[in-house]
Amino acid sequence: MKSIGFVNNLKIRASYGFSGNNQIGNYSYVGLLSPSNYVANNSQIPGLIPSSLSNVDLGWEKSKQIDIGLDLGLFSDRISLTFDAYRDRKTDLLLNVQLPAASGFNSSTQNIGDIENKGIEIGLNTLNLTGKTFTWSTNFTLSANKNKVLKLATEGGRIANNSYQITEVGQPISSFYMLHAIGVFKNSAEIHGAALQNPKTQAGDLKFEDVNGDGEITSDDRKIVGNPWPDYTWGLSNSFSYKNLSLKILLVGSHGSKTFLEWSGVMNSAGVQNQLADIALQRWVSESSPGAGFQPRAIRSNYAMSFSTSSHFLFNSSFVRIKNVNLNYDLPNNLTSRMGLGKVSLYLDASNLYTFTDYPAYDPESSITGSNVAETGIDYLSYPLARTFTFGINVSF
Amino acid sequence: MKKYLSVLFALIFFFSSCKKFLQLEPQYVVNTASFYKTEQDFETAIVGSYSELQSLYNAPMVYIGELTTDNAHIIWTSPTTSESELDEMMVTPSNGFVGSVWNLNYKIITESNTILDNIDNAKLRDALKQQYKGEAKFLRAFAYFNLVRLFGDLPIVTHNFRSPNEIQSYDMSRKPADSVYAIIINDLKQASSALQGVAGLSKSRASVGAAKSLLGKVYLTIHQYAEASAVLNDVISGGTYSLQTGYASLFTNNNDELPESIFEVKYLSGNIGEGNSFSSIFTPPSFNAAIFPQNMNGSGRIIPTRDMMDAYESGDIRRKESIMDSLRVQGGTYEAIPYGLKFVDFTVGIPGDGGVNYVALRYADVLLMYAEALNELDKTDEAYTYINMVRQRAGLNGIGGLSKTEFRLAMEKERRVEFFCEGSRWFDLIRTDRAIAVVNNYFDANGLSFSVTQNELLMPIPQREIDINPDTKQNPGY
């Protein structure tokens, strides 16, 4: 095979794997009991109540992955690229499913169906400048993933994960399913003839989409209004060095995800709790001062569904973040050796320096349930991400 | 050949038993497969179920029973949405108290179902089997009765579920209230016969008297007055209970096992998770209050209205034993803020650690219910005896010579002052179809722009239930 001069590495990879996932906690298949103590003769006595539902059919989640990849190195690795395309088909997906309270239980872990993830991952490394005194290298990663539910064990092909999210065949897992808020009634003329959530609805209350067109707003008007999964995420890292000084800047970004702000308490303008000023100040106040058309008037009751689950609290959580900036200075060798030291460097490091986002709460990356896919994308009063500045000295002998 | 066959059989025997041999139940976690076997298991299970009543009465049932009516209002300036919705009678499907009542009562129902489904196969003495069955049926009826009065039609579940598939294939749609009442009545009848002969149990446990008194309340609620009067008369003529001499002693520390008490919910202070929040709910939110140890302050959630304070006749001892007119503050002076005294534990300075029991059913209720049934049966003359027993204990003269309608109003007032803060008012007004007139009249008279409408006589089904099961239909108007 004739060698191509500028290509120094070319590799095509393919892999197929089959794996299982049993991350479901111990004893999820048996019905457990938990203490519920009571009182007799002025002392505490033990009581036990069923706390979880048994599920003898519970089994492993299986995952079949196929991956095709390409590694490419050009110009003596001045440019190196890795590219992967994958498909991961999970069967017997484990999901925590909500149950009607009349069953006596809140939820149970079940094998609910099949789901497919497919996507691409790209990594690009370039050494842009490799001079004696000045170097510059760039590392870029991009990943895009699409997720789709293929099959569900339940009737109707739909499962309620929680009050905000459903899992439905043909849709991404944990899609947000709720009333679609389309603004605020600016004046009483707009109310006239509109589909209303309550006969008492007045100007300043939220306006919802009448999905089934029956002239009133009920829970039958819920629809899928987005999902918590980003279309793509990326990272870009640039490293510069000039003589003894080096600078590294890492940017990360995520685009296309939505997050439900489960903060109705601080967003409801009811005046009973602290409010997010940015939002409360934009509320509808009167017909002559209708605000920004997003936040409804301040009332204490919920008959106009201002605090009910709706897309009013669903926000685009795309962001670009300056994740890390690191500036480093190595003291000259002749200086350090005179002091009897090996290597001395001073550095200044800043993490989470700035986030560019339209997301109104603290952190567009927040999600209360961590890696639980059934409840990803819910922000419940999570702490803001700390911005950290570190100054340090590294000394080696 | 014979040798080979026996080896083969041995192998078949060995491998077929393998599955059972490998499937072990975990021994150090309590699970439903290994539990519900012994007498001790069932005792622990029934105790666990009674303990749900602590949560049910600690807030939700008392909030709904009082705050919705002319009895009480919130004086804390920053109530939660769920609290102001009850106070302003503008309850929505997202209301937290309504959600708790739904969840807790269905938990009790599930716990009863689980006990009833497992007890026949367990090795228990027959007498104990009867007792636990009676107790489970009483609790199941108690829970369904709470639910059916608040929500009307209900999903009916009378067996426990053992897998998600069983729940999935079960019809969870709401069934007519009449079918719920049929279950309640049947359960209470069976409970009262099963509990016959059971002696020595605390009043925190079901008894014949408790089952019959509750059954009387059920019949009264569905306006079956002949049945109500018969069963309530049973309780009275049984002679088990009597009116307490000191009214206040029913609602203060050490109100255990009193002669008037028929069924009580136990609480215990000591910061071990068995206390109640009544001290905080019923007293003012003033930071300078000096009525509790460590000057703990209340939270002002259920505070008597002026209308309530004026409802007592002069000379009624229940007035000063139920309501304090002013609040003692630090420095020894008083502020003109009234508050309720019942169930408040003035000996404890830790929020949520009150040790006064909640009396869920008591003899005065039986007497007044019996009088109400008699009046509805046009036996007003006979009814006076019973209403007057309660009035006399309160230091009041007997009443007499009223028409049937006048008697109803006298009864409405009597129950209001007798059971203030006991979570009874809303249910009384619903039963007598007076909620709209009485509560709206109170709102109007006090210049409040709130109102109760016909559809609001039933509470909304919690939104969560409708969200996860579209077969559950909402009550009209919500």
mmCIF file of C-alpha atoms in Angstrom, chain A residues 2-259:
data_model
loop_
_atom_site.group_PDB
_atom_site.id
_atom_site.type_symbol
_atom_site.label_atom_id
_atom_site.label_comp_id
_atom_site.label_asym_id
_atom_site.label_seq_id
_atom_site.Cartn_x
_atom_site.Cartn_y
_atom_site.Cartn_z
ATOM 1 C CA LYS A 2 1.321 3.327 -1.047
ATOM 2 C CA SER A 3 1.870 5.663 1.837
ATOM 3 C CA ILE A 4 0.249 9.081 1.813
ATOM 4 C CA GLY A 5 2.793 11.585 3.025
ATOM 5 C CA PHE A 6 0.759 13.888 5.182
ATOM 6 C CA VAL A 7 -1.229 11.140 6.896
ATOM 7 C CA ASN A 8 0.690 9.645 9.743
ATOM 8 C CA ASN A 9 -2.156 7.773 11.431
ATOM 9 C CA LEU A 10 -5.354 6.313 10.073
ATOM 10 C CA LYS A 11 -7.360 3.783 11.942
ATOM 11 C CA ILE A 12 -10.893 2.594 11.517
ATOM 12 C CA ARG A 13 -12.497 0.983 14.528
ATOM 13 C CA ALA A 14 -15.687 -0.977 14.993
ATOM 14 C CA SER A 15 -17.027 -2.520 18.143
ATOM 15 C CA TYR A 16 -20.085 -4.265 19.387
ATOM 16 C CA GLY A 17 -20.901 -4.815 23.016
ATOM 17 C CA PHE A 18 -23.580 -6.255 25.178
ATOM 18 C CA SER A 19 -23.854 -5.186 28.779
ATOM 19 C CA GLY A 20 -26.254 -5.071 31.657
ATOM 20 C CA ASN A 21 -27.228 -2.520 34.223
ATOM 21 C CA ASN A 22 -28.496 -3.419 37.643
ATOM 22 C CA GLN A 23 -28.193 0.008 39.240
ATOM 23 C CA ILE A 24 -31.457 -0.281 41.079
ATOM 24 C CA GLY A 25 -30.549 -0.472 44.732
ATOM 25 C CA ASN A 26 -30.852 -3.559 46.864
ATOM 26 C CA TYR A 27 -34.070 -5.516 47.255
ATOM 27 C CA SER A 28 -36.095 -3.541 44.742
ATOM 28 C CA TYR A 29 -37.910 -6.751 43.818
ATOM 29 C CA VAL A 30 -39.257 -7.391 47.306
ATOM 30 C CA GLY A 31 -41.824 -5.259 49.062
ATOM 31 C CA LEU A 32 -40.064 -3.620 51.975
ATOM 32 C CA LEU A 33 -41.508 -2.401 55.234
ATOM 33 C CA SER A 34 -40.370 0.650 57.103
ATOM 34 C CA PRO A 35 -40.866 1.829 60.677
ATOM 35 C CA SER A 36 -43.915 3.873 61.547
ATOM 36 C CA ASN A 37 -43.848 4.003 65.302
ATOM 37 C CA TYR A 38 -46.698 4.883 67.599
ATOM 38 C CA VAL A 39 -47.445 5.487 71.250
ATOM 39 C CA ALA A 40 -48.868 3.270 73.971
ATOM 40 C CA ASN A 41 -48.748 3.741 77.744
ATOM 41 C CA ASN A 42 -46.711 6.921 77.323
ATOM 42 C CA SER A 43 -43.872 5.256 75.513
ATOM 43 C CA GLN A 44 -42.963 4.650 71.919
ATOM 44 C CA ILE A 45 -43.912 1.307 70.418
ATOM 45 C CA PRO A 46 -42.715 -0.106 67.101
ATOM 46 C CA GLY A 47 -44.919 -0.198 64.053
ATOM 47 C CA LEU A 48 -44.149 -1.255 60.489
ATOM 48 C CA ILE A 49 -45.859 -0.284 57.256
ATOM 49 C CA PRO A 50 -45.286 -1.416 53.671
ATOM 50 C CA SER A 51 -42.995 1.145 52.048
ATOM 51 C CA SER A 52 -42.307 -0.307 48.648
ATOM 52 C CA LEU A 53 -44.112 -2.515 46.204
ATOM 53 C CA SER A 54 -42.754 -5.941 45.384
ATOM 54 C CA ASN A 55 -41.966 -6.694 41.750
ATOM 55 C CA VAL A 56 -40.966 -10.291 41.123
ATOM 56 C CA ASP A 57 -40.526 -9.608 37.403
ATOM 57 C CA LEU A 58 -37.770 -7.073 37.965
ATOM 58 C CA GLY A 59 -34.610 -7.842 36.012
ATOM 59 C CA TRP A 60 -31.475 -6.399 34.497
ATOM 60 C CA GLU A 61 -31.510 -3.657 31.954
ATOM 61 C CA LYS A 62 -29.640 -4.841 28.850
ATOM 62 C CA SER A 63 -27.730 -2.653 26.505
ATOM 63 C CA LYS A 64 -26.441 -3.481 23.002
ATOM 64 C CA GLN A 65 -23.967 -0.983 21.700
ATOM 65 C CA ILE A 66 -22.465 -0.666 18.282
ATOM 66 C CA ASP A 67 -19.736 1.842 17.625
ATOM 67 C CA ILE A 68 -17.870 2.805 14.474
ATOM 68 C CA GLY A 69 -14.882 5.049 14.843
ATOM 69 C CA LEU A 70 -12.139 6.733 12.933
ATOM 70 C CA ASP A 71 -8.773 7.943 14.218
ATOM 71 C CA LEU A 72 -6.837 10.243 11.948
ATOM 72 C CA GLY A 73 -3.478 11.906 12.450
ATOM 73 C CA LEU A 74 -2.209 14.440 9.917
ATOM 74 C CA PHE A 75 1.091 16.287 9.499
ATOM 75 C CA SER A 76 2.902 14.421 12.270
ATOM 76 C CA ASP A 77 -0.089 14.686 14.588
ATOM 77 C CA ARG A 78 -0.297 18.450 14.198
ATOM 78 C CA ILE A 79 -3.932 17.651 13.521
ATOM 79 C CA SER A 80 -5.482 14.626 15.115
ATOM 80 C CA LEU A 81 -9.121 13.696 14.875
ATOM 81 C CA THR A 82 -11.229 11.024 16.444
ATOM 82 C CA PHE A 83 -14.731 10.415 15.261
ATOM 83 C CA ASP A 84 -17.270 7.985 16.670
ATOM 84 C CA ALA A 85 -20.790 7.128 15.685
ATOM 85 C CA TYR A 86 -22.721 4.869 17.985
ATOM 86 C CA ARG A 87 -26.053 3.299 18.583
ATOM 87 C CA ASP A 88 -27.041 1.980 21.968
ATOM 88 C CA ARG A 89 -30.230 0.035 22.219
ATOM 89 C CA LYS A 90 -31.391 -0.629 25.742
ATOM 90 C CA THR A 91 -33.997 -3.251 26.413
ATOM 91 C CA ASP A 92 -35.889 -3.786 29.661
ATOM 92 C CA LEU A 93 -35.019 -0.246 30.612
ATOM 93 C CA LEU A 94 -35.169 0.342 34.363
ATOM 94 C CA LEU A 95 -37.273 3.312 35.294
ATOM 95 C CA ASN A 96 -38.921 4.570 38.437
ATOM 96 C CA VAL A 97 -42.602 4.747 37.511
ATOM 97 C CA GLN A 98 -45.165 6.826 39.416
ATOM 98 C CA LEU A 99 -48.161 4.942 40.750
ATOM 99 C CA PRO A 100 -51.626 6.224 41.661
ATOM 100 C CA ALA A 101 -51.732 6.952 45.411
ATOM 101 C CA ALA A 102 -54.829 4.754 45.668
ATOM 102 C CA SER A 103 -52.491 1.792 45.147
ATOM 103 C CA GLY A 104 -50.870 2.710 48.457
ATOM 104 C CA PHE A 105 -47.498 3.348 46.837
ATOM 105 C CA ASN A 106 -45.883 6.344 45.222
ATOM 106 C CA SER A 107 -43.660 4.726 42.674
ATOM 107 C CA SER A 108 -41.869 1.537 41.781
ATOM 108 C CA THR A 109 -38.837 0.520 39.765
ATOM 109 C CA GLN A 110 -39.884 -1.372 36.668
ATOM 110 C CA ASN A 111 -38.446 -2.744 33.433
ATOM 111 C CA ILE A 112 -40.526 -0.616 31.160
ATOM 112 C CA GLY A 113 -39.394 -1.028 27.598
ATOM 113 C CA ASP A 114 -36.829 -0.306 24.940
ATOM 114 C CA ILE A 115 -34.979 2.857 24.257
ATOM 115 C CA GLU A 116 -32.464 3.890 21.657
ATOM 116 C CA ASN A 117 -29.618 6.349 21.924
ATOM 117 C CA LYS A 118 -27.671 7.218 18.853
ATOM 118 C CA GLY A 119 -25.184 9.923 18.220
ATOM 119 C CA ILE A 120 -21.762 11.062 17.239
ATOM 120 C CA GLU A 121 -18.696 12.155 19.132
ATOM 121 C CA ILE A 122 -15.925 14.182 17.595
ATOM 122 C CA GLY A 123 -12.582 15.063 19.119
ATOM 123 C CA LEU A 124 -10.188 17.362 17.315
ATOM 124 C CA ASN A 125 -6.731 18.214 18.569
ATOM 125 C CA THR A 126 -4.597 20.741 16.747
ATOM 126 C CA LEU A 127 -1.148 22.057 17.466
ATOM 127 C CA ASN A 128 -1.580 25.462 15.844
ATOM 128 C CA LEU A 129 1.815 26.949 16.678
ATOM 129 C CA THR A 130 4.797 24.978 17.824
ATOM 130 C CA GLY A 131 7.510 27.631 17.926
ATOM 131 C CA LYS A 132 10.413 27.679 20.351
ATOM 132 C CA THR A 133 9.032 30.407 22.551
ATOM 133 C CA PHE A 134 5.344 30.459 21.660
ATOM 134 C CA THR A 135 3.018 27.481 21.344
ATOM 135 C CA TRP A 136 -0.709 27.263 20.874
ATOM 136 C CA SER A 137 -2.793 24.126 20.854
ATOM 137 C CA THR A 138 -6.512 23.597 20.630
ATOM 138 C CA ASN A 139 -8.702 20.735 21.722
ATOM 139 C CA PHE A 140 -12.290 20.595 20.599
ATOM 140 C CA THR A 141 -14.900 17.983 21.452
ATOM 141 C CA LEU A 142 -18.461 17.765 20.275
ATOM 142 C CA SER A 143 -21.103 15.233 21.034
ATOM 143 C CA ALA A 144 -24.634 14.980 19.834
ATOM 144 C CA ASN A 145 -27.082 12.373 21.029
ATOM 145 C CA LYS A 146 -30.645 11.546 20.087
ATOM 146 C CA ASN A 147 -32.754 9.481 22.347
ATOM 147 C CA LYS A 148 -36.014 7.810 21.491
ATOM 148 C CA VAL A 149 -38.349 5.432 23.297
ATOM 149 C CA LEU A 150 -39.052 2.461 21.028
ATOM 150 C CA LYS A 151 -41.375 0.340 23.065
ATOM 151 C CA LEU A 152 -43.177 0.496 26.407
ATOM 152 C CA ALA A 153 -44.687 -2.312 28.365
ATOM 153 C CA THR A 154 -47.660 -0.258 29.490
ATOM 154 C CA GLU A 155 -50.973 0.226 27.902
ATOM 155 C CA GLY A 156 -51.169 3.270 25.637
ATOM 156 C CA GLY A 157 -47.404 3.417 25.398
ATOM 157 C CA ARG A 158 -47.015 6.135 27.972
ATOM 158 C CA ILE A 159 -45.654 6.335 31.508
ATOM 159 C CA ALA A 160 -45.801 9.222 33.945
ATOM 160 C CA ASN A 161 -42.337 9.665 35.442
ATOM 161 C CA ASN A 162 -43.551 12.389 37.784
ATOM 162 C CA SER A 163 -45.956 15.310 37.653
ATOM 163 C CA TYR A 164 -43.946 16.989 34.918
ATOM 164 C CA GLN A 165 -42.531 14.312 32.714
ATOM 165 C CA ILE A 166 -43.680 11.352 30.699
ATOM 166 C CA THR A 167 -42.022 8.629 28.742
ATOM 167 C CA GLU A 168 -43.831 7.968 25.485
ATOM 168 C CA VAL A 169 -43.114 5.771 22.495
ATOM 169 C CA GLY A 170 -41.516 7.749 19.682
ATOM 170 C CA GLN A 171 -40.424 10.594 21.979
ATOM 171 C CA PRO A 172 -37.276 11.201 23.997
ATOM 172 C CA ILE A 173 -37.414 9.673 27.456
ATOM 173 C CA SER A 174 -38.649 11.995 30.244
ATOM 174 C CA SER A 175 -40.228 14.531 27.910
ATOM 175 C CA PHE A 176 -41.930 17.438 29.642
ATOM 176 C CA TYR A 177 -45.683 16.985 29.446
ATOM 177 C CA MET A 178 -47.727 19.854 30.795
ATOM 178 C CA LEU A 179 -50.029 22.743 29.998
ATOM 179 C CA HIS A 180 -48.533 25.014 27.387
ATOM 180 C CA ALA A 181 -48.443 28.593 28.707
ATOM 181 C CA ILE A 182 -48.547 30.989 25.775
ATOM 182 C CA GLY A 183 -48.435 34.281 27.628
ATOM 183 C CA VAL A 184 -50.516 36.457 29.876
ATOM 184 C CA PHE A 185 -53.967 37.887 29.170
ATOM 185 C CA LYS A 186 -53.079 41.544 28.656
ATOM 186 C CA ASN A 187 -56.587 42.953 29.074
ATOM 187 C CA SER A 188 -60.183 41.899 29.593
ATOM 188 C CA ALA A 189 -60.860 42.013 25.858
ATOM 189 C CA GLU A 190 -58.427 39.142 25.382
ATOM 190 C CA ILE A 191 -60.316 37.050 27.928
ATOM 191 C CA HIS A 192 -63.502 37.321 25.929
ATOM 192 C CA GLY A 193 -64.061 34.141 23.961
ATOM 193 C CA ALA A 194 -60.730 32.657 25.029
ATOM 194 C CA ALA A 195 -60.374 29.181 26.469
ATOM 195 C CA LEU A 196 -60.141 29.697 30.215
ATOM 196 C CA GLN A 197 -58.800 27.619 33.068
ATOM 197 C CA ASN A 198 -61.435 29.012 35.446
ATOM 198 C CA PRO A 199 -64.501 31.245 34.994
ATOM 199 C CA LYS A 200 -62.865 33.731 37.356
ATOM 200 C CA THR A 201 -59.829 34.123 35.102
ATOM 201 C CA GLN A 202 -59.117 37.794 34.508
ATOM 202 C CA ALA A 203 -56.604 40.040 32.816
ATOM 203 C CA GLY A 204 -53.141 39.331 34.148
ATOM 204 C CA ASP A 205 -53.665 35.590 34.467
ATOM 205 C CA LEU A 206 -51.761 33.055 32.400
ATOM 206 C CA LYS A 207 -53.012 32.155 28.953
ATOM 207 C CA PHE A 208 -52.755 28.490 27.968
ATOM 208 C CA GLU A 209 -52.983 26.698 24.659
ATOM 209 C CA ASP A 210 -56.317 24.906 24.249
ATOM 210 C CA VAL A 211 -54.756 21.775 22.802
ATOM 211 C CA ASN A 212 -57.946 19.749 22.399
ATOM 212 C CA GLY A 213 -59.927 22.789 21.295
ATOM 213 C CA ASP A 214 -62.852 22.230 23.645
ATOM 214 C CA GLY A 215 -62.962 25.850 24.777
ATOM 215 C CA GLU A 216 -61.663 25.292 28.278
ATOM 216 C CA ILE A 217 -58.302 24.614 29.835
ATOM 217 C CA THR A 218 -58.100 21.362 31.762
ATOM 218 C CA SER A 219 -55.460 18.727 32.303
ATOM 219 C CA ASP A 220 -56.578 17.267 28.959
ATOM 220 C CA ASP A 221 -54.791 20.185 27.316
ATOM 221 C CA ARG A 222 -51.354 18.998 28.347
ATOM 222 C CA LYS A 223 -48.855 18.234 25.639
ATOM 223 C CA ILE A 224 -45.177 17.529 25.176
ATOM 224 C CA VAL A 225 -43.435 20.873 25.370
ATOM 225 C CA GLY A 226 -39.797 19.837 25.282
ATOM 226 C CA ASN A 227 -37.289 17.511 26.834
ATOM 227 C CA PRO A 228 -34.317 17.822 29.154
ATOM 228 C CA TRP A 229 -31.796 16.471 26.665
ATOM 229 C CA PRO A 230 -29.384 18.821 24.893
ATOM 230 C CA ASP A 231 -29.126 18.499 21.114
ATOM 231 C CA TYR A 232 -25.386 18.779 21.388
ATOM 232 C CA THR A 233 -22.688 19.653 23.889
ATOM 233 C CA TRP A 234 -19.155 20.781 23.223
ATOM 234 C CA GLY A 235 -15.906 21.734 24.896
ATOM 235 C CA LEU A 236 -13.159 23.946 23.573
ATOM 236 C CA SER A 237 -9.806 24.188 25.235
ATOM 237 C CA ASN A 238 -7.000 26.475 24.105
ATOM 238 C CA SER A 239 -3.524 26.324 25.589
ATOM 239 C CA PHE A 240 -0.950 29.018 24.995
ATOM 240 C CA SER A 241 2.553 29.176 26.262
ATOM 241 C CA TYR A 242 5.127 31.876 25.922
ATOM 242 C CA LYS A 243 8.497 31.170 27.463
ATOM 243 C CA ASN A 244 7.748 30.388 31.119
ATOM 244 C CA LEU A 245 4.184 31.633 31.008
ATOM 245 C CA SER A 246 1.264 29.446 30.040
ATOM 246 C CA LEU A 247 -2.468 30.074 29.744
ATOM 247 C CA LYS A 248 -5.230 27.541 29.381
ATOM 248 C CA ILE A 249 -8.848 28.453 28.702
ATOM 249 C CA LEU A 250 -11.658 25.922 28.718
ATOM 250 C CA LEU A 251 -15.097 26.732 27.358
ATOM 251 C CA VAL A 252 -18.028 24.327 27.494
ATOM 252 C CA GLY A 253 -21.439 24.600 25.931
ATOM 253 C CA SER A 254 -24.735 22.782 25.849
ATOM 254 C CA HIS A 255 -27.614 23.554 23.502
ATOM 255 C CA GLY A 256 -31.241 22.617 23.131
ATOM 256 C CA SER A 257 -32.151 21.276 26.575
ATOM 257 C CA LYS A 258 -34.997 22.469 28.750
ATOM 258 C CA THR A 259 -35.165 22.618 32.518
#
